[in-house]
Amino acid sequence: MQMPLDPRTNVFRPDLADIGLQGRVQAAHFVAGQMARVASARLAMFSTPQPQAAMSSELRAGEFVDVFERANGIAWVQNRSDRYVGYVAESGLAETIADPAWRISNLQVYVYPEPTVKAVPVDLLPFPARVAVAANLPNGWSRLVTGGYIHTGQLEPATVLCADYVFTAGRLLNVPYLWGGRTAQGIDCSGLVQLALELAGIDCPRDSDLQRIIFGAPPPSDWANYPYARGDLIFFPGHVGIMADTTHLVHANATHMRVTSEPLADVVRRGAEILAIADGDTVRRRPIAA
């Protein structure tokens, strides 16, 4: 029997659906998505067209989406990076052609109106946002296609990967916890895991329950003596983290309201039940989606 489609990763409603789902879902109309580029540094995504609701995820500068509906300044989109579906402010999208071939390499980078550090910045881009560069200037600055300047030393090719995803997660220690966040300006538990794996070239869904389905295996009854290793993923109800070594968990959490590294035993003592464990070697064998 075919499993029902998850609306978080499939575009369908009773009135409208992705034309690619024709024959699989019932809808009054089917349409093909129109590609757009994320122009905002961070663009909040919601599960309903009411922005007053809790943020379900967010889009990063340079990501591409398919737009299925535009109404009252709100766009219904699917992120091409992780296939997540939601509603965003239409003003945060652009249709102009650009190749965001460069990635912010520092945790946060200012965008200046002129190629000098003495200018007042016009924007702040968080890691791992992507940008399109129009020109590299001889004075060490890069002019962006969208306008503004970034110091060239703060950019790296977007194709650069870091196989050590534990190192990437560690770079984000003390980044503020943000429900739905996916950047170094704010991130949640599954966003941290997804970001770290993405930059290692590993395909990873957005939410922790979806990550657990893909990667996780039931834990042993004697969890305390399990041979944890660096890179293992640990899943709890509504939560996930990455083992930094044999005893410590790196995770974005609302207890400390930031990304922390702490003994796994302390997390369990606070009442977090281990639902599943993903062996790091298994995680590393999953390639990124085409």
C-alpha positions as MATLAB code, in Angstrom:
seq = 'MQMPLDPRTNVFRPDLADIGLQGRVQAAHFVAGQMARVASARLAMFSTPQPQAAMSSELRAGEFVDVFERANGIAWVQNRSDRYVGYVAESGLAETIADPAWRISNLQVYVYPEPTVKAVPVDLLPFPARVAVAANLPNGWSRLVTGGYIHTGQLEPATVLCADYVFTAGRLLNVPYLWGGRTAQGIDCSGLVQLALELAGIDCPRDSDLQRIIFGAPPPSDWANYPYARGDLIFFPGHVGIMADTTHLVHANATHMRVTSEPLADVVRRGAEILAIADGDTVRRRPIAA';
ca = [
       0.000    0.000    0.000;
       1.336    3.425   -0.960;
       2.166    5.689    1.992;
       0.340    9.037    2.136;
       2.373   11.989    0.924;
       3.850   14.322    3.524;
       2.648   17.930    2.946;
       5.950   19.213    4.347;
       7.794   17.902    1.291;
       5.030   17.642   -1.303;
       3.049   20.539   -2.766;
      -0.657   19.812   -2.510;
      -3.858   21.276   -1.087;
      -7.502   20.533   -1.946;
      -7.558   23.523   -4.313;
      -4.046   23.409   -5.792;
      -1.177   20.968   -6.268;
       2.093   20.404   -8.084;
       1.454   19.098  -11.585;
       4.028   16.406  -10.847;
       1.615   14.911   -8.296;
      -1.247   14.517  -10.775;
      -2.699   11.061  -10.333;
      -1.338   10.775   -6.791;
      -3.394   13.459   -5.022;
      -6.797   15.064   -5.542;
      -6.874   18.807   -6.195;
      -9.064   21.241   -8.100;
      -6.095   22.562  -10.094;
      -2.588   21.385  -10.915;
       0.191   23.807  -11.823;
       3.896   23.703  -12.591;
       6.141   25.636  -10.241;
       7.963   28.741  -11.480;
      11.580   29.051  -10.371;
      12.633   32.001   -8.226;
      15.727   32.886   -6.242;
      15.857   33.833   -2.563;
      17.038   37.446   -2.436;
      16.759   38.068    1.314;
      19.564   37.124    3.678;
      17.023   34.998    5.552;
      13.432   34.420    4.518;
      11.028   33.005    7.084;
       8.856   30.094    5.969;
       5.473   29.253    7.486;
       3.183   26.243    7.239;
       0.153   28.516    6.685;
      -0.228   31.786    4.763;
      -0.529   33.673    8.071;
       2.945   35.007    9.033;
       1.774   35.328   12.643;
       2.127   31.561   12.978;
       5.291   29.865   14.221;
       8.112   29.760   11.656;
       8.357   26.227   10.269;
      11.661   26.738    8.458;
      13.541   29.416    6.567;
      15.194   29.981    3.228;
      18.754   31.212    2.812;
      20.079   33.786    0.374;
      20.981   32.132   -2.917;
      18.657   29.146   -2.591;
      16.181   28.439   -5.367;
      12.496   27.664   -4.961;
       9.582   26.659   -7.145;
       6.656   29.062   -6.721;
       3.187   27.531   -7.030;
       1.037   30.457   -5.947;
       1.311   34.193   -5.334;
      -1.495   35.925   -3.435;
      -1.656   39.020   -1.245;
       2.121   39.332   -1.045;
       2.560   35.692    0.045;
       4.138   32.977   -2.108;
       3.576   29.237   -1.693;
       6.909   27.597   -2.515;
       9.017   24.463   -2.380;
      12.702   24.818   -1.536;
      14.832   23.048   -4.132;
      17.589   22.473   -1.555;
      15.621   20.295    0.849;
      12.186   20.029   -0.849;
      10.491   21.725    2.115;
       7.136   23.394    1.395;
       5.750   26.556    2.940;
       4.629   30.141    2.635;
       7.036   33.084    2.413;
       6.895   36.806    1.834;
       6.871   37.320   -1.921;
       9.112   40.373   -1.513;
      11.978   38.080   -0.464;
      12.085   36.392   -3.885;
      13.623   37.506   -7.168;
      13.203   36.287  -10.748;
      16.404   37.832  -12.103;
      18.969   35.322  -13.341;
      22.026   34.911  -11.113;
      24.448   32.122  -10.330;
      25.078   32.041   -6.553;
      28.353   30.199   -7.015;
      29.955   31.603   -3.864;
      29.238   30.877   -0.223;
      29.725   33.027    2.853;
      32.659   31.437    4.693;
      32.584   33.439    7.951;
      29.678   32.932   10.341;
      28.414   36.406    9.465;
      29.533   38.832    6.771;
      28.637   42.479    6.228;
      27.663   43.758    2.804;
      28.928   47.291    2.138;
      27.645   49.925   -0.332;
      31.258   50.682   -1.309;
      34.431   48.547   -1.277;
      35.721   49.909    2.027;
      35.303   48.865    5.652;
      34.611   52.499    6.574;
      31.259   52.474    4.795;
      28.084   51.771    6.772;
      26.971   48.186    5.986;
      23.705   47.705    4.127;
      23.151   44.033    4.945;
      24.417   41.123    7.030;
      24.634   37.676    5.446;
      24.904   34.548    7.607;
      26.796   31.338    6.901;
      26.072   29.417    4.679;
      24.249   31.943    2.471;
      25.213   31.967   -1.209;
      25.850   34.961   -3.445;
      26.496   35.727   -7.096;
      29.669   37.710   -7.741;
      29.728   40.201  -10.631;
      33.415   41.071  -10.372;
      36.476   40.537   -8.204;
      38.200   43.874   -7.704;
      41.999   44.244   -7.471;
      41.715   45.737   -3.975;
      40.453   42.474   -2.452;
      36.729   43.173   -2.689;
      33.985   41.417   -4.663;
      31.024   43.237   -6.188;
      27.774   41.280   -5.940;
      25.320   40.909   -8.806;
      22.596   42.130   -6.460;
      24.626   45.192   -5.472;
      26.990   45.847   -2.605;
      30.468   44.608   -1.821;
      31.921   41.785    0.268;
      35.582   41.297    1.104;
      36.734   38.484   -1.167;
      38.481   36.694    1.690;
      35.078   36.055    3.270;
      33.847   34.009    0.310;
      34.479   30.439   -0.812;
      33.197   28.455   -3.808;
      29.793   26.993   -2.999;
      31.035   23.636   -4.262;
      33.567   23.346   -1.415;
      32.567   20.583    1.000;
      33.669   19.763    4.540;
      33.461   16.001    5.032;
      33.891   16.459    8.791;
      30.329   17.483    9.632;
      31.112   17.423   13.348;
      33.621   20.208   12.720;
      30.955   22.218   10.872;
      28.500   21.779   13.740;
      31.225   22.847   16.164;
      31.752   26.051   14.214;
      28.206   27.012   15.209;
      28.706   26.644   18.964;
      26.905   29.469   20.808;
      24.844   30.448   17.759;
      21.399   31.431   19.121;
      18.647   28.847   19.119;
      15.888   29.790   16.674;
      12.858   27.626   16.011;
      12.891   26.991   12.253;
      16.348   28.540   11.807;
      18.881   27.258    9.275;
      21.767   29.754    9.478;
      24.490   31.080   11.757;
      22.160   33.903   12.799;
      19.873   31.368   14.452;
      19.303   27.648   14.131;
      17.252   24.812   15.559;
      18.282   21.226   16.300;
      17.362   19.664   12.976;
      18.608   22.745   11.122;
      22.040   22.263   12.681;
      22.181   18.612   11.629;
      20.891   19.402    8.148;
      23.381   22.250    7.618;
      26.348   20.205    8.825;
      25.445   17.209    6.648;
      24.607   19.355    3.619;
      28.075   20.906    3.667;
      29.537   17.392    3.865;
      27.685   16.449    0.674;
      25.094   14.331    2.504;
      21.393   14.575    1.660;
      19.381   15.329    4.798;
      15.705   16.190    5.280;
      14.609   19.265    7.219;
      12.833   17.946   10.334;
      14.161   15.644   13.039;
      11.432   13.011   12.590;
      12.219   12.799    8.874;
      15.931   12.593    9.669;
      15.243    9.768   12.120;
      13.324    7.808    9.458;
      16.220    8.170    7.012;
      19.170    7.607    9.342;
      18.036    6.219   12.694;
      17.950    2.728   14.160;
      16.366    1.664   17.474;
      18.717    2.136   20.432;
      19.828   -0.720   22.674;
      18.111   -1.063   26.037;
      21.439   -0.341   27.713;
      21.944    3.073   26.117;
      24.503    4.192   28.700;
      27.061    1.580   27.596;
      26.491    1.953   23.860;
      29.813    2.561   22.023;
      29.059    6.109   20.907;
      31.439    7.576   18.357;
      32.142   10.982   16.883;
      29.583   11.687   14.158;
      26.744    9.528   15.505;
      23.304   11.167   15.368;
      21.156   10.830   18.493;
      17.388   11.205   18.191;
      14.985   12.145   20.978;
      11.275   13.055   20.865;
      11.270   16.198   18.707;
      15.020   16.662   19.010;
      18.344   15.578   17.475;
      22.044   16.159   18.039;
      25.482   15.041   16.850;
      28.040   13.248   18.996;
      31.209   15.358   19.197;
      33.109   12.463   20.780;
      32.224    9.366   22.792;
      30.416   11.309   25.531;
      29.419   14.817   24.356;
      26.472   15.899   22.207;
      26.492   19.023   20.017;
      22.959   20.305   19.629;
      20.902   23.458   19.210;
      18.523   23.475   22.139;
      15.936   25.620   23.874;
      17.307   24.725   27.317;
      20.416   26.863   26.808;
      18.901   28.833   23.875;
      22.024   28.265   21.801;
      24.156   25.570   20.202;
      26.012   23.768   22.983;
      28.252   20.774   23.568;
      27.387   18.885   26.743;
      27.498   15.337   28.102;
      24.842   13.141   26.533;
      24.147   11.814   30.026;
      23.093   15.326   31.119;
      20.594   15.542   28.267;
      19.094   12.185   29.246;
      18.991   13.194   32.912;
      16.792   16.142   31.941;
      14.239   13.612   30.732;
      15.121   13.258   27.035;
      14.483    9.683   25.919;
      16.767    8.314   23.196;
      14.509    7.113   20.386;
      17.130    6.181   17.812;
      20.836    6.284   17.020;
      22.414    6.730   13.600;
      25.900    5.325   13.261;
      28.210    7.964   11.800;
      29.616    5.593    9.191;
      26.074    4.921    7.923;
      25.339    8.635    7.783;
      28.480    9.356    5.749;
      27.504    6.804    3.103;
      24.342    8.700    2.133;
      25.098   10.924   -0.889;
      23.545   14.304   -1.531;
      20.479   14.364   -3.768;
      20.966   15.254   -7.423;
];
